[in-house]
CSV table of C-alpha atoms in Angstrom, one decimal:
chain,number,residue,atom,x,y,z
A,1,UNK,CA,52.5,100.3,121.9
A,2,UNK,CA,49.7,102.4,120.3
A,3,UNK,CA,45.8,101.2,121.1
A,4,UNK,CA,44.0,99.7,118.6
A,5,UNK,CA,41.7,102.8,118.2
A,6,UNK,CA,44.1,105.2,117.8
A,7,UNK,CA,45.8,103.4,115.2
A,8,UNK,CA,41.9,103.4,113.5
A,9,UNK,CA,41.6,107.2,114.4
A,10,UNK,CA,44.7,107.7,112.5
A,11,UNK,CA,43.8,105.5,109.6
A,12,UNK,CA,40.8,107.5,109.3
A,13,UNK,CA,42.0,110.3,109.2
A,14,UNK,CA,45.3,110.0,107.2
A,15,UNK,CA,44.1,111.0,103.9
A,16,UNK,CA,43.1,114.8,105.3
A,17,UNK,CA,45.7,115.2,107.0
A,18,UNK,CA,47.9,114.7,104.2
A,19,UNK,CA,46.0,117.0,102.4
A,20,UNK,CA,46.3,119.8,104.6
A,21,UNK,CA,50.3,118.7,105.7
A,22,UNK,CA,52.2,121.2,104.2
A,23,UNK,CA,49.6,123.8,105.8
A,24,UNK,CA,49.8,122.3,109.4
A,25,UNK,CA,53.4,122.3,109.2
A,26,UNK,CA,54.3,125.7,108.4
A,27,UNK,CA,51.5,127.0,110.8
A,28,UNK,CA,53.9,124.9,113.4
A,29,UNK,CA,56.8,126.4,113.0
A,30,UNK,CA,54.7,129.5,113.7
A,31,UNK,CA,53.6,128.4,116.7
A,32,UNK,CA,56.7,126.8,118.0
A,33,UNK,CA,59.1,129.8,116.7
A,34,UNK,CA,56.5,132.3,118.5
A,35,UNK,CA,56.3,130.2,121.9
A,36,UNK,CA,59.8,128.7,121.8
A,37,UNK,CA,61.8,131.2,120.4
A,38,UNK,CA,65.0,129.4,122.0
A,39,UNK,CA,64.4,126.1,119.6
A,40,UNK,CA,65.1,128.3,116.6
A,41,UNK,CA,68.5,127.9,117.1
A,42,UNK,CA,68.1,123.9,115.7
A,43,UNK,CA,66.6,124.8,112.3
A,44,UNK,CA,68.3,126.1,109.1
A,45,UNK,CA,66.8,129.6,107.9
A,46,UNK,CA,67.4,128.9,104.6
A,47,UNK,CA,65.6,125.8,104.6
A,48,UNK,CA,62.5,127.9,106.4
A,49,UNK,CA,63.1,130.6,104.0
A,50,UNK,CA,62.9,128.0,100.8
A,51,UNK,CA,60.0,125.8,102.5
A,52,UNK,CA,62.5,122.7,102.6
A,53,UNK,CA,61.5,122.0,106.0
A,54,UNK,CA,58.3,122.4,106.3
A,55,UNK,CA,58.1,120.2,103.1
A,56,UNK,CA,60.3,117.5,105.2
A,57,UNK,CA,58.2,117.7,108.2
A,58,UNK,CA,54.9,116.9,106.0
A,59,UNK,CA,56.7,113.9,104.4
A,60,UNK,CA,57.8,112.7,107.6
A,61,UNK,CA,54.1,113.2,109.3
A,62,UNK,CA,52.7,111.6,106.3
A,63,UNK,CA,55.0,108.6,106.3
A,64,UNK,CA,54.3,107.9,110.0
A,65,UNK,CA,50.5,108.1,109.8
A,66,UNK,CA,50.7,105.8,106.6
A,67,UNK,CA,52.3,103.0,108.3
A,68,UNK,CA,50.8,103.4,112.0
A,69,UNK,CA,50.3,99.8,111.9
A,70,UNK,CA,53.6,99.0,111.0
A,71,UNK,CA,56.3,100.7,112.5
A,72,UNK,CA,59.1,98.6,111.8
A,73,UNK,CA,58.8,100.0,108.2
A,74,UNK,CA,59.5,102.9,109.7
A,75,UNK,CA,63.2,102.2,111.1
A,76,UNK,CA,65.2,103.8,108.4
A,77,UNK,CA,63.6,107.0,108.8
A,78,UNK,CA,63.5,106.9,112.0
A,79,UNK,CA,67.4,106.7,111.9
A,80,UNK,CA,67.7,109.7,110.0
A,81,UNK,CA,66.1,111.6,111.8
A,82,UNK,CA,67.9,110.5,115.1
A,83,UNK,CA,70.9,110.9,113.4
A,84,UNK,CA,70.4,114.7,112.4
A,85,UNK,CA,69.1,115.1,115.7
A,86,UNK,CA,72.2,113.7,117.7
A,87,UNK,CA,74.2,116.5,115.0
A,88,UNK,CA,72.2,119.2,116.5
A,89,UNK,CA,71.9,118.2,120.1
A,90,UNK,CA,68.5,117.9,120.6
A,91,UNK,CA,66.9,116.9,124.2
A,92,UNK,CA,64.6,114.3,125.7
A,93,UNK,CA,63.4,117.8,126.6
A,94,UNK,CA,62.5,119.2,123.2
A,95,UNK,CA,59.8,116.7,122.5
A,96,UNK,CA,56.9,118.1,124.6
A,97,UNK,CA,57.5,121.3,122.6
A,98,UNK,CA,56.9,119.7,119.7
A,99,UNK,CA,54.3,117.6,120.7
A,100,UNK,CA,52.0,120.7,122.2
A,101,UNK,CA,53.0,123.2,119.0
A,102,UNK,CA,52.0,120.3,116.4
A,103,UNK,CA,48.2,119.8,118.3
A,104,UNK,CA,47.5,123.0,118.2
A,105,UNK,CA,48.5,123.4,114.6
A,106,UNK,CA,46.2,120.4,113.8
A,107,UNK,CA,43.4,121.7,115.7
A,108,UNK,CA,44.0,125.6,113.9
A,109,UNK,CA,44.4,124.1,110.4
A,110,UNK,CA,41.8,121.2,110.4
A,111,UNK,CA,39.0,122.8,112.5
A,112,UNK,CA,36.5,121.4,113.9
A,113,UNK,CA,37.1,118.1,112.5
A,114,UNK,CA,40.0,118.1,114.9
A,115,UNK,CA,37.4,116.2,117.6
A,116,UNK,CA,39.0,115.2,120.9
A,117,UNK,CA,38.9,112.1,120.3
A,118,UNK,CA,41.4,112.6,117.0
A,119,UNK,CA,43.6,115.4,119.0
A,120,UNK,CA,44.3,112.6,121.9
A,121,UNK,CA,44.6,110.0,119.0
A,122,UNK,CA,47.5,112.3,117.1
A,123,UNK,CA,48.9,112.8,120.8
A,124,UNK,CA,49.4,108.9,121.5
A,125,UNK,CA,50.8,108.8,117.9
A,126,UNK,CA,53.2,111.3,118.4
A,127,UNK,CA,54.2,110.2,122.1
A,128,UNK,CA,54.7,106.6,120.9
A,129,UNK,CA,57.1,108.0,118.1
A,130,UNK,CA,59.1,110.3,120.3
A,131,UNK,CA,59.9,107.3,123.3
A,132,UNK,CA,60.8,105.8,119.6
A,133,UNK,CA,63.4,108.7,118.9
A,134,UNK,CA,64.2,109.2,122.0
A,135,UNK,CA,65.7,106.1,123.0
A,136,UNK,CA,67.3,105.7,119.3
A,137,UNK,CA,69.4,109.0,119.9
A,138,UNK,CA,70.3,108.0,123.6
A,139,UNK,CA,72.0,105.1,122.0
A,140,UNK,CA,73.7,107.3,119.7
A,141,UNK,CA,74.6,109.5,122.1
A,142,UNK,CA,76.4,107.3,124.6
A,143,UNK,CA,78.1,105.3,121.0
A,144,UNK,CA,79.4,109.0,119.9
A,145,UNK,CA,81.0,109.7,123.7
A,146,UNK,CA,81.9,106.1,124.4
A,147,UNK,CA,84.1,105.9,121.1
A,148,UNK,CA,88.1,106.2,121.4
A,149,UNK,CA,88.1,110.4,120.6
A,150,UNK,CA,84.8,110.6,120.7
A,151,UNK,CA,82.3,113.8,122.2
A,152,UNK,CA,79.6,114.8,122.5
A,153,UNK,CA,78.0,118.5,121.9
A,154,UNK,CA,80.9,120.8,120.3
A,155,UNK,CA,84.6,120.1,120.3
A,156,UNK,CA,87.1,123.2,119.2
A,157,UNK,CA,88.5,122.0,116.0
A,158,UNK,CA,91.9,123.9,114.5
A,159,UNK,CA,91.8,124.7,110.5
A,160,UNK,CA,95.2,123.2,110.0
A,161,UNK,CA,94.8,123.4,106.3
A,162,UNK,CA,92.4,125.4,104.0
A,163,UNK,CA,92.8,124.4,100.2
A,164,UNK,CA,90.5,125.7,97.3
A,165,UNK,CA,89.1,123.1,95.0
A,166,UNK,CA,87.0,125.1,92.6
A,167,UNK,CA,85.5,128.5,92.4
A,168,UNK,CA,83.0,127.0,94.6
A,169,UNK,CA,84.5,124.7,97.1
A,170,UNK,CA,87.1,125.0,99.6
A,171,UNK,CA,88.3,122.2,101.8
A,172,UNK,CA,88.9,122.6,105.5
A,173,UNK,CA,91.4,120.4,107.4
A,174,UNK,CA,90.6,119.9,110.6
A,175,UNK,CA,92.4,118.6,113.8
A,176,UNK,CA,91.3,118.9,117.9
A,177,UNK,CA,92.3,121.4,119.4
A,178,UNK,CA,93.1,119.9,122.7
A,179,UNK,CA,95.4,117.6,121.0
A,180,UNK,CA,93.4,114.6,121.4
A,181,UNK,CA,92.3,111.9,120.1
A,182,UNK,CA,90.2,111.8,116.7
A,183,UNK,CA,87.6,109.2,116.6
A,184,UNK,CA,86.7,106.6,113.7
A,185,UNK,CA,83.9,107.3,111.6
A,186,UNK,CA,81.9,105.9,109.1
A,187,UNK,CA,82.2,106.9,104.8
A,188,UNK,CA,79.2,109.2,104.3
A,189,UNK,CA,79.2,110.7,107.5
A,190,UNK,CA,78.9,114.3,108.2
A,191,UNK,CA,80.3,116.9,110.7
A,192,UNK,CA,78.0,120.1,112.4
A,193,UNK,CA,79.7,123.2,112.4
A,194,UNK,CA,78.5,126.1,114.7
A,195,UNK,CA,79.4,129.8,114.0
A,196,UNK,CA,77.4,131.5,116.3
A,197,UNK,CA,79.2,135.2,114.6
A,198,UNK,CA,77.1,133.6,110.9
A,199,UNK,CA,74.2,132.3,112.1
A,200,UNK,CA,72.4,131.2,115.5
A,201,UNK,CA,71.9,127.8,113.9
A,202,UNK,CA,74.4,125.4,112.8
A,203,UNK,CA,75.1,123.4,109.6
A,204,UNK,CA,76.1,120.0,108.5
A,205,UNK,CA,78.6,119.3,106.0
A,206,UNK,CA,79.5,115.7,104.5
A,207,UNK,CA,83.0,114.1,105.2
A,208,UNK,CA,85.0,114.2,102.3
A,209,UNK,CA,88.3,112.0,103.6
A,210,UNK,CA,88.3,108.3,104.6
A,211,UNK,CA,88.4,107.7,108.1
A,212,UNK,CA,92.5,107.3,109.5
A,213,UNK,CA,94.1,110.6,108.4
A,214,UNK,CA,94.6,112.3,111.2
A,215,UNK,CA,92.2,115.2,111.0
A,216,UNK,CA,88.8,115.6,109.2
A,217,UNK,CA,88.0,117.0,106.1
A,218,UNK,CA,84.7,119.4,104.9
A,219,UNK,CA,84.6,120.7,101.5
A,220,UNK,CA,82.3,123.5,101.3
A,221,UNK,CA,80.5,124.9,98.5
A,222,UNK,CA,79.8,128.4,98.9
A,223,UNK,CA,76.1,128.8,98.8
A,224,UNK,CA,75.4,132.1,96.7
A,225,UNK,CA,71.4,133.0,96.5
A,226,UNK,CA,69.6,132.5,93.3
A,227,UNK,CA,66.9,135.3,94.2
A,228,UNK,CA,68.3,139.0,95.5
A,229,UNK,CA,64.8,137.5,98.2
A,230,UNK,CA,66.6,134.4,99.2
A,231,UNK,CA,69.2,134.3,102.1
A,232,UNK,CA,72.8,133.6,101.2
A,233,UNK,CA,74.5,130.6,102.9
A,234,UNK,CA,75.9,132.3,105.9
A,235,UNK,CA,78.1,129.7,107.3
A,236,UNK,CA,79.5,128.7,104.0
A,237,UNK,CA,79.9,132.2,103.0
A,238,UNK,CA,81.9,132.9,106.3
A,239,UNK,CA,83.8,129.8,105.8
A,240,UNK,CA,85.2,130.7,103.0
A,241,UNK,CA,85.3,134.6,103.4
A,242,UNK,CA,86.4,134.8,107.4
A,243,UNK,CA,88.1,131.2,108.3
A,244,UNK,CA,91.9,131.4,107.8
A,245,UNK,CA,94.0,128.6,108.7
A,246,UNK,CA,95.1,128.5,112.4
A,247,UNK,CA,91.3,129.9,113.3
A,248,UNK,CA,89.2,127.6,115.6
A,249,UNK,CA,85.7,126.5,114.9
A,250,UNK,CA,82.7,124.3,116.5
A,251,UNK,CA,82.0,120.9,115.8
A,252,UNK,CA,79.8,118.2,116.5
A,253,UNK,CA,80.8,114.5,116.3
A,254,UNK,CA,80.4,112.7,112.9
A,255,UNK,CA,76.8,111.2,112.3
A,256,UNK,CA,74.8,110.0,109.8
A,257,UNK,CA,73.3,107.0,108.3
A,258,UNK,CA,74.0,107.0,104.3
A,259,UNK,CA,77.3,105.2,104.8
A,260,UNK,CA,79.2,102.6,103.0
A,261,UNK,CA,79.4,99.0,104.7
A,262,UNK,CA,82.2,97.1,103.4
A,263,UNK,CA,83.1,95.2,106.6
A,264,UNK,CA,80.7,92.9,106.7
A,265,UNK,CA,82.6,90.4,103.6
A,266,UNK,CA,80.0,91.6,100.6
A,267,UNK,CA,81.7,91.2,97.3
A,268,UNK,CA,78.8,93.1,95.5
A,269,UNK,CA,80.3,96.1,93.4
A,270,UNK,CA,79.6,99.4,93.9
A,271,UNK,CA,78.7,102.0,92.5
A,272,UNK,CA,79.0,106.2,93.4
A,273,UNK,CA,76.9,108.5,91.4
A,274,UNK,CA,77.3,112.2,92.3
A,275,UNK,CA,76.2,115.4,91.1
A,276,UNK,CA,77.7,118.8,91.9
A,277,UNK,CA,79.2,118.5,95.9
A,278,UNK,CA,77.3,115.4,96.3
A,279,UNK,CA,80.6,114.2,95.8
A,280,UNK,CA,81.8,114.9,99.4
A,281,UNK,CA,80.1,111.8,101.1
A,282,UNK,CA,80.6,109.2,97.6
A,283,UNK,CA,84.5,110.4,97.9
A,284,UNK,CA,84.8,109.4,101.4
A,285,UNK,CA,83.1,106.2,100.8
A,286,UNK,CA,85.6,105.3,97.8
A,287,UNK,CA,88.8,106.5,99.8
A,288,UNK,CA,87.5,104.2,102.2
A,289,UNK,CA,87.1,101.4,100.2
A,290,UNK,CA,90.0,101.5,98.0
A,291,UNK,CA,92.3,101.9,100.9
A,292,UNK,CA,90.7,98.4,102.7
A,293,UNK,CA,91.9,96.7,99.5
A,294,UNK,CA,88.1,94.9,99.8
A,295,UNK,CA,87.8,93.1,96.8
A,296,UNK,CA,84.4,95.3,95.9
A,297,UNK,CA,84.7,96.8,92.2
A,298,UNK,CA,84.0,100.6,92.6
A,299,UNK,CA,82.5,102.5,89.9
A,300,UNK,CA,82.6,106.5,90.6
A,301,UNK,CA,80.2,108.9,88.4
A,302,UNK,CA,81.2,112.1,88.7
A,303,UNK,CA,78.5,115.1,87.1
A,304,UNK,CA,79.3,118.8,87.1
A,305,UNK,CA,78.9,121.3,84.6
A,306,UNK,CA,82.0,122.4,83.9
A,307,UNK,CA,86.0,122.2,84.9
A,308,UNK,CA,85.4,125.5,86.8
A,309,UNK,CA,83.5,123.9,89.3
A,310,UNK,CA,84.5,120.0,89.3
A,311,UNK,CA,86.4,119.1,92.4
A,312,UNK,CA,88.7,116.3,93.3
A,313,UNK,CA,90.1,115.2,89.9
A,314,UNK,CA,93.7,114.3,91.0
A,315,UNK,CA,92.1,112.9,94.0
A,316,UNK,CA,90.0,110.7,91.6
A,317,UNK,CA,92.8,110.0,89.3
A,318,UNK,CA,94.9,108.5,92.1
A,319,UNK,CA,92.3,106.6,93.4
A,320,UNK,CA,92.6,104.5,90.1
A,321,UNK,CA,96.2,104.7,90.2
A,322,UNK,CA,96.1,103.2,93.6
A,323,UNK,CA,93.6,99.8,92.4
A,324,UNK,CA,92.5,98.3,89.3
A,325,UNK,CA,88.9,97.9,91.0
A,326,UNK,CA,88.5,101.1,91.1
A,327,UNK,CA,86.9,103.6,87.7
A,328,UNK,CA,85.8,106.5,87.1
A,329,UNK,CA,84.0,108.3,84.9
A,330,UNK,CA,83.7,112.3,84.8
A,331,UNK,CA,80.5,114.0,82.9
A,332,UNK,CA,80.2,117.7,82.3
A,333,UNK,CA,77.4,118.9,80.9
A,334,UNK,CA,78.1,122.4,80.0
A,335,UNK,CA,81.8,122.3,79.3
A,336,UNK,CA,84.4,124.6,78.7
A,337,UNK,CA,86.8,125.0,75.5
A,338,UNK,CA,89.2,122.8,76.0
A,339,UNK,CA,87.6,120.9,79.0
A,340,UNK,CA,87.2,117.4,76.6
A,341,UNK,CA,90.5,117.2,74.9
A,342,UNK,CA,92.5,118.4,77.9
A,343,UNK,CA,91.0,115.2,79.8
A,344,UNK,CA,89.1,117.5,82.4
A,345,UNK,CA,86.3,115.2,81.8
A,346,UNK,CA,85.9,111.7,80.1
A,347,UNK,CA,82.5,112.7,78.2
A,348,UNK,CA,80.4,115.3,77.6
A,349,UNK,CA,76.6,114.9,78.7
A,350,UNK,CA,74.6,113.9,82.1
A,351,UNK,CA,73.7,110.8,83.9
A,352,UNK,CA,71.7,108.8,82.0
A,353,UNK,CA,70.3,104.6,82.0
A,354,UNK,CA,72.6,104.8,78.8
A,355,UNK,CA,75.5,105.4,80.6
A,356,UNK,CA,74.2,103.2,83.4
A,357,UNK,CA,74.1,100.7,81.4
A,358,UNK,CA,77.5,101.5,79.4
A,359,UNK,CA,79.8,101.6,82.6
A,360,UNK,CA,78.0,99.9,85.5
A,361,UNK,CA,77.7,96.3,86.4
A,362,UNK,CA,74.0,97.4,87.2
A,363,UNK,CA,72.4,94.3,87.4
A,364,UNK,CA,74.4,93.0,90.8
A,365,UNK,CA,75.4,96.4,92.2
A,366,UNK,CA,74.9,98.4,95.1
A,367,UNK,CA,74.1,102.3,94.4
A,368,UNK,CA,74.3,105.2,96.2
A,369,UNK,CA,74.3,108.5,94.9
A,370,UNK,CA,73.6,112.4,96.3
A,371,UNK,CA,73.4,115.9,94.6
A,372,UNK,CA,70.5,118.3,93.9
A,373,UNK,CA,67.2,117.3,93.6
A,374,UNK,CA,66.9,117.0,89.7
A,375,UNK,CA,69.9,114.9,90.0
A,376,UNK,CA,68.4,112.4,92.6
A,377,UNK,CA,65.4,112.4,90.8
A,378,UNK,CA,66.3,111.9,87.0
A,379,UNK,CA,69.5,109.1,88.9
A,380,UNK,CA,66.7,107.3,91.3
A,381,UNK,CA,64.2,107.3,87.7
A,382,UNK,CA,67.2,105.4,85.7
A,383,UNK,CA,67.9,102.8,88.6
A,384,UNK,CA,63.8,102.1,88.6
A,385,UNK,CA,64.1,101.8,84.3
A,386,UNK,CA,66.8,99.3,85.2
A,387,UNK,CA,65.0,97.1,87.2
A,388,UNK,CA,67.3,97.7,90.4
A,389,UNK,CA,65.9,96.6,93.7
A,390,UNK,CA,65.4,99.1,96.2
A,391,UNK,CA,67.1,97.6,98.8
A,392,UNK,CA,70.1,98.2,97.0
A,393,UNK,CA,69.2,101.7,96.2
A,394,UNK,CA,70.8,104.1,98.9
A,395,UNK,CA,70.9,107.8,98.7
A,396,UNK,CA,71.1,111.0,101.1
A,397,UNK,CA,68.1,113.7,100.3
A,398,UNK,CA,66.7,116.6,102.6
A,399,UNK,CA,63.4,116.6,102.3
A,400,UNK,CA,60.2,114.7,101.9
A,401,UNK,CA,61.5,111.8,99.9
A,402,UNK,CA,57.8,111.6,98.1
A,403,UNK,CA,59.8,114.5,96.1
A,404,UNK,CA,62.2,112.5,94.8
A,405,UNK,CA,60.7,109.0,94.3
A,406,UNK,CA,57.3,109.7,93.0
């Protein structure tokens, strides 16, 4: 429990830090690559190189000194980021690292107006916060090993089955190698693949099966750079270049907490909004519940530019063959000749409240959606126009969420 000081420090302080976030987060991961070279191996280059994570960092910084007086409002995120750190094995051991790296950021960044009395205030904080984490993840931990299948760390994983979807995704079958057991998993989930011969660092990629079949499933979508400056995505690019069916790779149990709950007797439609290989996840999720015969309606947007790159349609088709609860409706927004009248898609244009309006049962549904960031933002901008409670507003985002929802 924090002391009533500190939590004043921190008040006090709150609106300069978040001023100066983004600055005392990047000069941490300079500190902490320089001191702790070995903890480099848990973060995503790309998402250095791009300023993703330093951006994510500062949200999360921001977030917990807003609400130092009320944690509990802190529990979601607090979830994700104990689930993305159970999916890269991260210690007990790796929060004094943090800890010491992120004080002496603050003091370089902010000065002199980093007094000792604020530096010990910011280290409560942040040791109050990682007995938080801490104990959150040990929970997962022991849930993933104690599981029927289950593991923890990495588990060699055969590619029984590689199948292109698009000129940008390939799907990857997977089954254990050992021959054991596979455990269940939640819709929305997400495996960690290592490749130490692509990168020293891992990557996570969304479930795109229901739970049940036998092996898991990642669809990939090569990650090509948009600047000749930026990195190219080197575990998806030696995915799909290198992996060849019969060829073994790492992977961590499934985690993750933007997952669909249809167990607990809900009636409340749903409905899956996607955009580009934010499908992965929402296609698990609607497997899932059209195979439990739940008596949810299920209402799938699909929005991709063109038939080139728009994955799953026979997968979506059956799905609707399989249950009248379950429709579908396919947007491109840059389509080829041929792409409308050949059925490829059912309209041409992008999410909008219009068709929100047009083919959801907004007013009583549960949302969830995931794709790019203009995607999440112009989707989580219609839901607000239409009145939708956030609590029934769920979606999957790396990064600050201040990027999406202001």
């Amino acid at each position: 429990m924090l002391s009533q000081s500190t939590i004043e420090t921190i008040k006090t302080i709150t609106p300069a830090v978040a001023a100066n976030a983004e600055t005392i987060t990047r000069r941490f991961y300079e500190l902490m690559f320089a001191g702790n070279p070995e903890v480099k191996l848990y973060f995503n280059e790309a998402h250095q190189h791009s300023g993703g994570q330093q951006k994510a960092l500062a949200g999360a910084i921001c977030a917990y000194f807003s609400h130092i007086d009320d944690l509990e409002a802190l529990t979601p995120a607090v979830e994700v980021i104990a689930q993305k750190h159970c999916s890269l094995g991260i210690k007990p051991e790796h929060y004094p690292i943090v800890g010491k790296h992120l004080l002496a950021a603050i003091k370089d960044v902010m000065g002199e107006a980093a007094s000792e009395p604020i530096v010990a205030a910011v280290a409560e904080a942040y040791g109050v916060l990682a007995e938080v984490c801490i104990d959150r993840e040990k929970a997962i931990y022991e849930e993933q090993v104690s599981k029927p299948g289950g593991w923890n760390g990495y588990r060699k994983f055969v590619v029984k089955q590689k199948t292109p979807e698009s000129q940008e995704v390939t799907s990857f079958y997977l089954q254990p190698k050992d021959g054991g057991a596979l455990p269940d998993f939640k819709p929305g989930q997400y495996l960690t693949v290592r490749a130490l011969e692509a990168s020293p660092s891992p990557r996570n990629y969304s479930l795109s099966e229901r739970p049940g079949m036998g092996y898991l499933r990642i669809s990939v979508k090569r990650e090509t750079a948009k600047d000749p400056n930026d990195p190219q995505g080197a575990i998806s690019n030696y995915l799909h270049n290198s992996i060849q069916e019969g060829d073994s790779l790492e992977v961590g149990p499934p985690c993750g907490e933007f997952t669909l709950d249809i167990e607990s007797g809900n009636e409340t439609p749903i409905v899956l909004l996607a955009g580009g290989i934010g499908i992965t996840p929402l296609l698990s999720m609607a497997k899932h519940a059209v195979h439990a015969g739940r008596p949810n309606p299920v209402y799938l947007v699909q929005c991709a530019r063109n038939s080139q790159v728009a994955v799953f349609r026979q997968e979506i088709e059956s799905l609707k063959k399989q249950s009248s609860n379950f429709h579908s409706l396919i947007l491109f927004d840059e389509p080829l000749n041929g792409d409308l009248s050949s059925g490829q898609c059912d309209e041409i244009g992008i999410l909008s409240k219009e068709v929100l309006e047009k083919f959801t049962p907004y007013r009583e549904s549960r949302f969830y959606f995931c794709g790019p960031k203009a995607f999440m933002k112009s989707a989580l901008k219609h839901l607000r126009d239409l009145d939708v409670p956030r609590e029934r507003i769920h979606f999957e985002f790396f990064g600050p969420r201040q990027e999406i929802e202001n």
